[in-house]
CSV table of C-alpha atoms in Angstrom, one decimal:
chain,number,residue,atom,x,y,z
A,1,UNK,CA,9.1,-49.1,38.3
A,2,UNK,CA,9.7,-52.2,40.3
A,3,UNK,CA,10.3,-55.5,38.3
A,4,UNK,CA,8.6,-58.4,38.6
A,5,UNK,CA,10.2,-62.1,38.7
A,6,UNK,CA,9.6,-64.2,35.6
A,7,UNK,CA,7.5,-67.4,36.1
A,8,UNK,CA,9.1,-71.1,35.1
A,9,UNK,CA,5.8,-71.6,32.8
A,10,UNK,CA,5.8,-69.5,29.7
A,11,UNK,CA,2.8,-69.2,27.3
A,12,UNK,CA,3.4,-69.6,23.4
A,13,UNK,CA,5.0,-65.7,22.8
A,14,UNK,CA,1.2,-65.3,21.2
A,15,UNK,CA,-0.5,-66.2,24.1
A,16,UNK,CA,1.5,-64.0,26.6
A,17,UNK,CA,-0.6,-61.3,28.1
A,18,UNK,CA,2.5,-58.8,28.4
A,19,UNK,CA,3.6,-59.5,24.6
A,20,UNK,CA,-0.4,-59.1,23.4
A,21,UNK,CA,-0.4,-56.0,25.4
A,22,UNK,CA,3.4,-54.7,23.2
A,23,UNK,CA,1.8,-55.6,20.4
A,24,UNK,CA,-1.7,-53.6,21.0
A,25,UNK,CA,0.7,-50.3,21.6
A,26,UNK,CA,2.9,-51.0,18.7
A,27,UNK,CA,0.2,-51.3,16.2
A,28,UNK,CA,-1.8,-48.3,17.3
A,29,UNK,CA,1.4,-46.2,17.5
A,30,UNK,CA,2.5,-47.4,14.0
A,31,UNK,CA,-1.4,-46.9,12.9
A,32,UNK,CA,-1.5,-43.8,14.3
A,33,UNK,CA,2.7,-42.7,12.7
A,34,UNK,CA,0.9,-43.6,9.3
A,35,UNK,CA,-2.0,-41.5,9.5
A,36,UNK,CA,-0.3,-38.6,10.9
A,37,UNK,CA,2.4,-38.8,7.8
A,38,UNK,CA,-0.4,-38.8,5.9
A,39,UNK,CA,-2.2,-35.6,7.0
A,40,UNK,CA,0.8,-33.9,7.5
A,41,UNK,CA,1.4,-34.8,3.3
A,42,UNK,CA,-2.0,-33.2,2.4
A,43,UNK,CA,-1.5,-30.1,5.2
A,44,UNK,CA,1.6,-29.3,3.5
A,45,UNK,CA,0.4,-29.5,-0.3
A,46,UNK,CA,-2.4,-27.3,1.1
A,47,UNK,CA,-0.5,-24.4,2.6
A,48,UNK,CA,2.4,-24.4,0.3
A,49,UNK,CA,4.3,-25.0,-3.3
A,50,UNK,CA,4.8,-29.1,-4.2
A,51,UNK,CA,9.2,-27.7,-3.0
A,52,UNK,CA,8.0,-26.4,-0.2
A,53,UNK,CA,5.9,-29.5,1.0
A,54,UNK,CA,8.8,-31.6,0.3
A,55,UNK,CA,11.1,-29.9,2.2
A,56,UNK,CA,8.9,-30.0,5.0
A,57,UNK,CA,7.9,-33.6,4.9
A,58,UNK,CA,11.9,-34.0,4.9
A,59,UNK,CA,12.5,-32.7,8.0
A,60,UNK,CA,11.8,-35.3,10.1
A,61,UNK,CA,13.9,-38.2,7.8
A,62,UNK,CA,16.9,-35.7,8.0
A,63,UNK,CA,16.2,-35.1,12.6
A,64,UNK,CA,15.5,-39.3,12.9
A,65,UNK,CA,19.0,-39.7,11.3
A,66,UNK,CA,21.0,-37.0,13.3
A,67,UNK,CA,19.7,-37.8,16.6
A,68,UNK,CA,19.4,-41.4,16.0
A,69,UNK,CA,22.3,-42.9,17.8
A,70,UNK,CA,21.8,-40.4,20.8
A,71,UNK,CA,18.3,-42.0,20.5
A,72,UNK,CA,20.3,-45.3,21.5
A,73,UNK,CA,22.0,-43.5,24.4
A,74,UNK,CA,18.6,-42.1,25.8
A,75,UNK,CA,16.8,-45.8,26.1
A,76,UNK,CA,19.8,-47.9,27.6
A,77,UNK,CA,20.3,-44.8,30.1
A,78,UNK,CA,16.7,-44.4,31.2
A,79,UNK,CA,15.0,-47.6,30.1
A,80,UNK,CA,13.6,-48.7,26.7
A,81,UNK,CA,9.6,-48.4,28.6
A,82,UNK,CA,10.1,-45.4,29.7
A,83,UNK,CA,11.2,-43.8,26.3
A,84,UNK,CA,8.3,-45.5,24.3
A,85,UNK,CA,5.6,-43.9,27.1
A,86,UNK,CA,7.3,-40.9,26.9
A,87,UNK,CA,7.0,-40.5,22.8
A,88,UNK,CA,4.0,-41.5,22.2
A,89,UNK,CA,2.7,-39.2,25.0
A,90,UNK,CA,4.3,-35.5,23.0
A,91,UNK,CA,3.5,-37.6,19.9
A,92,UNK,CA,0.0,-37.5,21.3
A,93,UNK,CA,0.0,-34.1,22.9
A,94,UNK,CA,1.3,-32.6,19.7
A,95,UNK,CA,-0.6,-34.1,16.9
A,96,UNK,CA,-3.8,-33.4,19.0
A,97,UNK,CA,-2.3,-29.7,19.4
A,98,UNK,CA,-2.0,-29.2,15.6
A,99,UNK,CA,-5.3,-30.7,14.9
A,100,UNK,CA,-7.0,-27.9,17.0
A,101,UNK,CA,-4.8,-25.3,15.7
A,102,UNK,CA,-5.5,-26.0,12.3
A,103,UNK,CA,-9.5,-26.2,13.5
A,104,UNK,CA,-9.7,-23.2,14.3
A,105,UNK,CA,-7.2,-21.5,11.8
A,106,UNK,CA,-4.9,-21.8,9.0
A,107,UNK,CA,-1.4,-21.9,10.6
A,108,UNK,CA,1.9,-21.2,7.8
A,109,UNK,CA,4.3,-23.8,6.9
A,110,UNK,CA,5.9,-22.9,9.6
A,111,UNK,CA,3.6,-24.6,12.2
A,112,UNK,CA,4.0,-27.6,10.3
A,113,UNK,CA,7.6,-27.5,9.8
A,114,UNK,CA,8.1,-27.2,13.7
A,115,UNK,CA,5.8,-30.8,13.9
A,116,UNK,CA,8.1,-32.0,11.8
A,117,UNK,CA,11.4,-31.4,13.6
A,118,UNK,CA,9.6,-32.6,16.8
A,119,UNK,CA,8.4,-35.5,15.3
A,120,UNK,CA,11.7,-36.5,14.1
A,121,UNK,CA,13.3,-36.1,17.1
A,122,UNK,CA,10.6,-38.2,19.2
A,123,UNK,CA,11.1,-41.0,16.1
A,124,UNK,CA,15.1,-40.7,16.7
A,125,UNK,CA,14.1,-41.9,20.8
A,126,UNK,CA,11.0,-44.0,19.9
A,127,UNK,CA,12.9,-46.5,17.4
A,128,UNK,CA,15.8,-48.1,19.2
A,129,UNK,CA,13.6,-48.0,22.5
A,130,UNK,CA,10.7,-50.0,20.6
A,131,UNK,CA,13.4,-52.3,19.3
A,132,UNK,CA,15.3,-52.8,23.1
A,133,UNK,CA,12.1,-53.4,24.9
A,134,UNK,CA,11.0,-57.3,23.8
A,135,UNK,CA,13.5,-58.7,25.5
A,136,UNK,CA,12.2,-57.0,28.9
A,137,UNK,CA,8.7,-58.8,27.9
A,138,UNK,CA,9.9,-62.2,26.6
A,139,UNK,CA,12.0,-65.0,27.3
A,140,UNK,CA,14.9,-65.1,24.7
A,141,UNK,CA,13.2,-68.6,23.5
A,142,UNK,CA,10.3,-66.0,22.3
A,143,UNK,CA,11.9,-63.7,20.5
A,144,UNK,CA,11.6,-64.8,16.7
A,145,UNK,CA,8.2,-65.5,17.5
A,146,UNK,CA,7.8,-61.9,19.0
A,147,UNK,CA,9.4,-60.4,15.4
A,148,UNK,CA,7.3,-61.9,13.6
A,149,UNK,CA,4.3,-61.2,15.1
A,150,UNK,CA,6.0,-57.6,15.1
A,151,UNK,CA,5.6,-58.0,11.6
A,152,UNK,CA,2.0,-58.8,11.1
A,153,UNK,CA,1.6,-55.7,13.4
A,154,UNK,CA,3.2,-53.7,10.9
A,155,UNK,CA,1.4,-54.7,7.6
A,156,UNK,CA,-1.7,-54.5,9.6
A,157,UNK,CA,-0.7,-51.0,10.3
A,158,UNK,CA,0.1,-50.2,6.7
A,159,UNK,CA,-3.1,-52.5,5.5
A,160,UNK,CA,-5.2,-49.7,8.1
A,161,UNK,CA,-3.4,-46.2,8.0
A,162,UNK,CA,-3.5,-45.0,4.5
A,163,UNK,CA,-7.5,-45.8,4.2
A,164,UNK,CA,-8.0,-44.3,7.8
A,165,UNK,CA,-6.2,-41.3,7.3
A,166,UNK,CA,-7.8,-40.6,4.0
A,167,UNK,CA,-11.2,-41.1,5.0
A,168,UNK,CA,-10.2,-38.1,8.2
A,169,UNK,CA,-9.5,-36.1,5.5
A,170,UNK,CA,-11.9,-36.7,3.4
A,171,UNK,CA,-14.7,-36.2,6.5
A,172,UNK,CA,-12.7,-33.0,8.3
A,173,UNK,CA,-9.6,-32.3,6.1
A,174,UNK,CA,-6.1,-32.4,7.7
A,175,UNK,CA,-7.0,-31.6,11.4
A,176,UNK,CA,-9.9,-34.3,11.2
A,177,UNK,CA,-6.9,-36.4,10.2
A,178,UNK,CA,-4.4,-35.3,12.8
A,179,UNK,CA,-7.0,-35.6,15.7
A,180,UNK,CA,-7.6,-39.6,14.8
A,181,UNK,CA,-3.5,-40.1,14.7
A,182,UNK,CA,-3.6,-38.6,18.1
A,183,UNK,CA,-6.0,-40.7,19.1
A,184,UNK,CA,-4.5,-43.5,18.5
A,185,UNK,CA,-0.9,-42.6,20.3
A,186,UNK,CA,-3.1,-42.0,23.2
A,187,UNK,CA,-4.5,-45.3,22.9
A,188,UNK,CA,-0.8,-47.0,23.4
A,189,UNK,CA,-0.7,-45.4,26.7
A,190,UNK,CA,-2.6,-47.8,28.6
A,191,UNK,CA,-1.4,-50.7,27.4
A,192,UNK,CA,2.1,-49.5,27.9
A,193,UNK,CA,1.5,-48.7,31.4
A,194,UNK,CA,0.3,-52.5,32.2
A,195,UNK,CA,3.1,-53.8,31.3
A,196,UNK,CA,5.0,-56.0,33.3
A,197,UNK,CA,9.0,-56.3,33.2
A,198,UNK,CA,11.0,-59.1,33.7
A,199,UNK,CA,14.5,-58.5,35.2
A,200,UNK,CA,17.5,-58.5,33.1
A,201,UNK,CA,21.2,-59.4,34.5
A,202,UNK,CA,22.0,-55.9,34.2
A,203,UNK,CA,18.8,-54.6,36.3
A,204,UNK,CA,19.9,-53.9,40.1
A,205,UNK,CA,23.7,-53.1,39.3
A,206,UNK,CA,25.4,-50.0,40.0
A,207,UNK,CA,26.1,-47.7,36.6
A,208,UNK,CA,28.8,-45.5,36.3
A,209,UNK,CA,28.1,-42.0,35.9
A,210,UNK,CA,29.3,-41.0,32.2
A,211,UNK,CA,29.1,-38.6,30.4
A,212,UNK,CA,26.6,-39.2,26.8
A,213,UNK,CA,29.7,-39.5,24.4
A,214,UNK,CA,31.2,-41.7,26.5
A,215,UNK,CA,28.3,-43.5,26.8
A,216,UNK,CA,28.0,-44.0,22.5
A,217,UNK,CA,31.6,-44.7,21.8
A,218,UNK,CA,31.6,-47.5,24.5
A,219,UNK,CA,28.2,-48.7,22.7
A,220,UNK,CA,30.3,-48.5,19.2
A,221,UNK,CA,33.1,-50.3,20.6
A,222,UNK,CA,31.6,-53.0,22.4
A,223,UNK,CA,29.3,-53.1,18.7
A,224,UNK,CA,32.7,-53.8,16.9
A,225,UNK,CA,34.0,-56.1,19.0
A,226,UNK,CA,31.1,-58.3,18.9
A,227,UNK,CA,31.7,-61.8,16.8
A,228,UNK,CA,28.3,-61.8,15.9
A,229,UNK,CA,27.0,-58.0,16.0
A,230,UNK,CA,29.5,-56.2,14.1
A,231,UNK,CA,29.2,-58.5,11.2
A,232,UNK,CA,25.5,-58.7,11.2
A,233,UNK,CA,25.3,-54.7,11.2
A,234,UNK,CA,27.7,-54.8,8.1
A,235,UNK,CA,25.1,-57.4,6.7
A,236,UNK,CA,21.7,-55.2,7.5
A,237,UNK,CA,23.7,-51.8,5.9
A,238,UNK,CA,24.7,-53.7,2.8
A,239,UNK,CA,20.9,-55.8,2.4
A,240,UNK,CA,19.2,-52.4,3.2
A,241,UNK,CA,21.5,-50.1,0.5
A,242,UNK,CA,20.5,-52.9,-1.9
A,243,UNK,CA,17.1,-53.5,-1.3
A,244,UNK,CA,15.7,-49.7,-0.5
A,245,UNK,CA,16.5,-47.9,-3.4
A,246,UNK,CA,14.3,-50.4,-6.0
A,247,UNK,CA,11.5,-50.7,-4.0
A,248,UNK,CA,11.5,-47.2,-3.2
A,249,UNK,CA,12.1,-45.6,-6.4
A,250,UNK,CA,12.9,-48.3,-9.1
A,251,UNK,CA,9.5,-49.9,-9.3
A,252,UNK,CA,7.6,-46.4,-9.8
A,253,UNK,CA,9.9,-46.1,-12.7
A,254,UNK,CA,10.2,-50.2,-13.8
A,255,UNK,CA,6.4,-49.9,-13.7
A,256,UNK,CA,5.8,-46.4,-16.1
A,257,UNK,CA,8.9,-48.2,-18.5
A,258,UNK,CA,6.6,-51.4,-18.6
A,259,UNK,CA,3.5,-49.4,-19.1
A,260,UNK,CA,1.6,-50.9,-16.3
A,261,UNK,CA,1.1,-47.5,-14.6
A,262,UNK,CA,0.0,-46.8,-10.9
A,263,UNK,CA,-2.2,-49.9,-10.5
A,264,UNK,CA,1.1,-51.8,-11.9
A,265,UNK,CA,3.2,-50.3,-8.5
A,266,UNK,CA,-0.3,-51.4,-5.9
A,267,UNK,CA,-0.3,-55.0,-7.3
A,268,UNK,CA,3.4,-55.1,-7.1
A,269,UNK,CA,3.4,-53.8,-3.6
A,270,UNK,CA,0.6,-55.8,-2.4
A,271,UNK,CA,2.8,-58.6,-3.6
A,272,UNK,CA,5.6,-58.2,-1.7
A,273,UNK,CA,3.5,-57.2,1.4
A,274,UNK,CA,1.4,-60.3,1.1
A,275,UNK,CA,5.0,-62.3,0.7
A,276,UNK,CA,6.8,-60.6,4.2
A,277,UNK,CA,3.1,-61.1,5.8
A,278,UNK,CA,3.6,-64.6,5.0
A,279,UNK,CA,7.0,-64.8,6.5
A,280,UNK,CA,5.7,-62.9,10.1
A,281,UNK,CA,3.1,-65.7,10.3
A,282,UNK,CA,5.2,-68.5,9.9
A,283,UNK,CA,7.8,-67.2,12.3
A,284,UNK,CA,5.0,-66.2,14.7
A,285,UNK,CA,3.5,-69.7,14.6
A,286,UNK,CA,7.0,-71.4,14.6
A,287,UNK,CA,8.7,-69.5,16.7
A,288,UNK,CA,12.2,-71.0,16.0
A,289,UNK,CA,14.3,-70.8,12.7
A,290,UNK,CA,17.5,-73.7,13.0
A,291,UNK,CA,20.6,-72.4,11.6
A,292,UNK,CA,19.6,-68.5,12.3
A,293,UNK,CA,22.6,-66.7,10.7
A,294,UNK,CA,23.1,-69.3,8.2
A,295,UNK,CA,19.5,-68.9,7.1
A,296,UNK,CA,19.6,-65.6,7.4
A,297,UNK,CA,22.4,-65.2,4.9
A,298,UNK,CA,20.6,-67.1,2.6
A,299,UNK,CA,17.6,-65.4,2.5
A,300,UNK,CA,19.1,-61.9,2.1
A,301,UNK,CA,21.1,-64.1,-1.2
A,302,UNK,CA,18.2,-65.2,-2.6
A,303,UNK,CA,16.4,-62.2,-2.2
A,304,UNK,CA,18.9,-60.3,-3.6
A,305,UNK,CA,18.4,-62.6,-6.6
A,306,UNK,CA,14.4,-61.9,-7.1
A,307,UNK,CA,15.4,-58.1,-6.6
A,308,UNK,CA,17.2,-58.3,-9.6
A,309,UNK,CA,14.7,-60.7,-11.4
A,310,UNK,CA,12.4,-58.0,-11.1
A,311,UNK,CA,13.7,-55.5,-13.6
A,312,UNK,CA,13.8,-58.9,-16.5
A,313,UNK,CA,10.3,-60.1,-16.7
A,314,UNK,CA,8.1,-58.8,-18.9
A,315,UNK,CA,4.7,-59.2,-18.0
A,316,UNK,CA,2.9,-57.6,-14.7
A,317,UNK,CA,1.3,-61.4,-13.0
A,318,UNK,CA,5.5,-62.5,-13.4
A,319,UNK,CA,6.3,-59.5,-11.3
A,320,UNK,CA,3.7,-59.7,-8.8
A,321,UNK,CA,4.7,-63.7,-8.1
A,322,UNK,CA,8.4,-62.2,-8.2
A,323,UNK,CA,7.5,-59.5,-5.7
A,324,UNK,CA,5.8,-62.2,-3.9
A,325,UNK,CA,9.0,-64.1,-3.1
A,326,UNK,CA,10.9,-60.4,-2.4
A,327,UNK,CA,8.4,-59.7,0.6
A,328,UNK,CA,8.5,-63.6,2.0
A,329,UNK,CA,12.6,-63.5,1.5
A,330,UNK,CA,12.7,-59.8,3.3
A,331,UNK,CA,10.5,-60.9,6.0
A,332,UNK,CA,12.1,-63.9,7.0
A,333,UNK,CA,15.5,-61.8,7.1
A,334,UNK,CA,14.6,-58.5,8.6
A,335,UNK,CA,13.0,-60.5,11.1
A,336,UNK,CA,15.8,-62.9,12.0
A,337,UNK,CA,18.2,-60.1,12.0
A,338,UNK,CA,15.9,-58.5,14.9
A,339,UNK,CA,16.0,-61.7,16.4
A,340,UNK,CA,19.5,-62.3,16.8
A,341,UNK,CA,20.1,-58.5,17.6
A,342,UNK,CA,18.7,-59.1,20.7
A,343,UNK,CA,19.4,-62.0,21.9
A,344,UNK,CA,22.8,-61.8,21.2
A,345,UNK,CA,23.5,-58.0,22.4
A,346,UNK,CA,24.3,-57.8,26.6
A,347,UNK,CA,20.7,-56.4,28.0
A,348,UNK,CA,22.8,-53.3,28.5
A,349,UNK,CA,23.9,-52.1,25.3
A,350,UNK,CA,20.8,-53.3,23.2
A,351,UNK,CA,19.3,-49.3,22.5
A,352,UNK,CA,22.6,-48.1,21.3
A,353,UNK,CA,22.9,-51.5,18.9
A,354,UNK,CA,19.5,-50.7,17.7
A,355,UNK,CA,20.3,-47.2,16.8
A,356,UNK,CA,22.9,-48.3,14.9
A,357,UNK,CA,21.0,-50.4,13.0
A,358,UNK,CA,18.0,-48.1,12.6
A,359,UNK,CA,20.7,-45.3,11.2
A,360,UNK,CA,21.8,-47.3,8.6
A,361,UNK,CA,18.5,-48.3,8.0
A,362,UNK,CA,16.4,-45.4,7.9
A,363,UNK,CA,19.1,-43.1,7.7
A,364,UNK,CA,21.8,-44.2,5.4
A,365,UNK,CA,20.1,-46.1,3.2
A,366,UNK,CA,17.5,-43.8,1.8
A,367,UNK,CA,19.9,-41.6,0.6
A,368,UNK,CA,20.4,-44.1,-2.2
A,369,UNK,CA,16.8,-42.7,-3.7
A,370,UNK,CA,18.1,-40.1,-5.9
A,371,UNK,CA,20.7,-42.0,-7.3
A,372,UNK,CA,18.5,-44.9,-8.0
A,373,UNK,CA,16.4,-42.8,-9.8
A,374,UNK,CA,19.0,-41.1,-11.6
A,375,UNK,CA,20.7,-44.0,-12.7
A,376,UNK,CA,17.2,-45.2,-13.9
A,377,UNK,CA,16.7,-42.5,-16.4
A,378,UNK,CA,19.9,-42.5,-17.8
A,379,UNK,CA,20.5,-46.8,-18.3
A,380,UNK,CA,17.0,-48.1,-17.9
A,381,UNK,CA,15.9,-50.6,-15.0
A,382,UNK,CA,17.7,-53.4,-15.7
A,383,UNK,CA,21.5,-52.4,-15.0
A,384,UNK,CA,20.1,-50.5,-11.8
A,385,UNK,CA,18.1,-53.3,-10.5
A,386,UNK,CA,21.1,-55.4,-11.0
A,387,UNK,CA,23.9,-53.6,-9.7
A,388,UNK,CA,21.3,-53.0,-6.6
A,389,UNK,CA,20.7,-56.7,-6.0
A,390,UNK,CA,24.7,-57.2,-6.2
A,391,UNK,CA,25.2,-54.9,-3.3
A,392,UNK,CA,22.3,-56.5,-1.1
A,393,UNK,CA,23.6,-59.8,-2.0
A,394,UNK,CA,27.0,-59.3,-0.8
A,395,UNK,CA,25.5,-58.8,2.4
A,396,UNK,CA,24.4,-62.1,2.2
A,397,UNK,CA,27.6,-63.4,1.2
A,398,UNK,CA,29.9,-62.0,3.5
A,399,UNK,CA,27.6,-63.1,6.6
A,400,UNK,CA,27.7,-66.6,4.9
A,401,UNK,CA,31.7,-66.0,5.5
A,402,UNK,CA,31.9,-64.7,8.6
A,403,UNK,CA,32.0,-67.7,11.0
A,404,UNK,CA,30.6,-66.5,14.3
A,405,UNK,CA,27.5,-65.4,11.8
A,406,UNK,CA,26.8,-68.4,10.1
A,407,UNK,CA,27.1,-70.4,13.0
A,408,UNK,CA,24.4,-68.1,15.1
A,409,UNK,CA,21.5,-69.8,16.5
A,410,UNK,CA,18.4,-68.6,18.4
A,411,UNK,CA,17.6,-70.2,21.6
A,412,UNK,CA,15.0,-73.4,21.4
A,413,UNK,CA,12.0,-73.1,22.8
């Protein structure tokens, strides 16, 4: 893969043929990660006990997290490009597998445990290279634009994957439903071949030949020793316990305590997801946040507050505004926080830095769901919500107190 030089003119990050083409793979991978995790959901319900399908749908959360910061190892060795081709390609090969198999027969839970494990372990290599490779395909200049824009791609994903899955299942069952999420994977491919790579500093250098281990405890240590990136991960672990648990788990059970039922938990959701859709347009139109750590300490405070806010008001319209001003707060700071992660990490660390971040993120922090839950049932919403938001918003306030954090700023364009 030969690198090509970067020109001195450089379009608007939503005008850049190489950044449209990222974004074109990202959401029809993501599309396609929803409907697969929803067909795999009905395949399981279908060929086993509600225990059964639960353990099997929890087999690829509990492979992401163990093989998550090897993930990190895998894309700063090989390349983040490389990684991302290479996933969606067995992600492709097997969903399109199972969806024949389950055409032309009716496989055990087996079968569909084994997707599972593979699936988590592709995710575990997928997520910190999808995370290191914007900064191969935009200036530094771009990159809050490039996160937010990220962002939209997301909720469009979400907005398009549940309906799409359901109506393959609802036309050819699970396998009708597994073919269209392979579809999809396969149609990242392309785009991920076209694109073109800029050079970073650390391209064309010679690498010493270490072993794996060595490789993540030099990531880990260069992580700690970081002015800006050790703090911020302590931020994104503390914001992320805070924040996952309530949305996750609280407001099916704030919701059924208020009486507002399912419908209650949708408008709520589609608040929050019209709020951080909000906040990946405006940073995808602006492009530039002044004061990046500063405002992104704020954000995570003040979000922290509406978290909490949530469990006091009464009526459903309150919560929805409420929920409104969760999503635009949460956007704004997740995006940031992607932001500076990779424009301050050195070009040749950024995989491992990801994967520690995803870990806490998608490993760590849902493992707050049962005792959310838990604590729910035995003292209500309120105290829950509130000792929640007081975790999430000491991430805010220590990264208001670490200097070097505060004082972080993206690059102008």
């Amino acid at each position: 893969m030969t690198a090509t030089p970067t020109t001195t003119v450089e379009r608007p990050a939503h005008r850049d043929r190489d950044i449209l083409r990222w974004l074109g793979a990202y959401t029809a991978s993501t599309t396609g990660d929803m409907v697969y995790h929803l067909a795999l959901s009905w395949a399981a319900v279908q060929n086993g006990t509600p225990a059964q399908a639960g353990l099997v749908l929890s087999l690829s959360a509990v492979m992401r997290a163990l093989l998550m910061l090897g993930g990190g190892v895998v894309a700063d060795r090989f390349g983040p490009r490389r990684i991302v081709i290479a996933s969606d390609a067995v992600r492709c090969v097997v969903v399109l597998g199972i969806a024949a198999v389950l055409a032309l027969a009716s496989p055990g839970l087996w079968v569909l445990a084994a997707v599972a494990l593979v699936f988590g372990a592709v995710d575990a290599l997928f997520m910190p290279a999808v995370g290191a490779l914007p900064p191969r395909i935009a200036a530094p200049r771009q990159l809050a634009g490039v996160q937010g824009m990220r962002g939209l791609a997301y909720r469009i994903s979400v907005l398009l994957g549940a309906p799409l899955g359901g109506l393959a299942v609802a036309l050819g069952g699970p396998a009708a439903a597994f073919g269209a999420a392979g579809l999809l994977f396969a149609l990242s491919l392309p785009l991920l071949l076209a694109l073109r790579l800029s050079p970073l500093p650390t391209d064309g250098t010679a690498r010493e030949r270490t072993t794996a281990l060595r490789d993540l405890t030099d990531g880990l240590r260069y992580l700690r020793r970081h002015r800006v990136l050790g703090p911020l991960v302590v931020v994104i672990a503390l914001s992320d316990l805070g924040f996952v648990g309530p949305l996750n788990v609280g407001l099916a059970l704030l919701s059924d305590a208020r009486g507002w039922g399912a419908a209650g938990i949708g408008w709520i959701l589609a608040g929050f997801g019209t709020g951080a859709g909000a906040a990946s347009l405006l940073l995808t139109v602006r492009g530039h946040v002044p004061g990046a750590g500063r405002v992104l300490s704020w954000t995570i405070a003040l979000g922290a507050v509406s978290i909490g806010a949530l469990a006091y008001v009464p009526r459903l319209p309150v919560a929805v505004t409420v929920s409104v001003t969760v999503g635009l707060l949460a956007g704004l700071s997740g995006a940031l926080c992607g932001a500076l992660t990779q424009t301050e990490c050195d070009p040749a660390y950024l995989g491992r830095v990801t994967s520690v971040t995803t870990f806490f993120s998608l490993g760590v922090a849902p493992l707050s769901f049962p005792l959310v839950g838990a604590a729910v049932g035995a003292w209500g919403p309120a105290p829950v919500f509130t000792a929640c938001a007081a975790v999430c918003a000491l991430g805010g306030v220590y990264g208001l107190s670490v200097k070097a954090l505060r004082r972080a700023e993206l690059p102008r364009g």
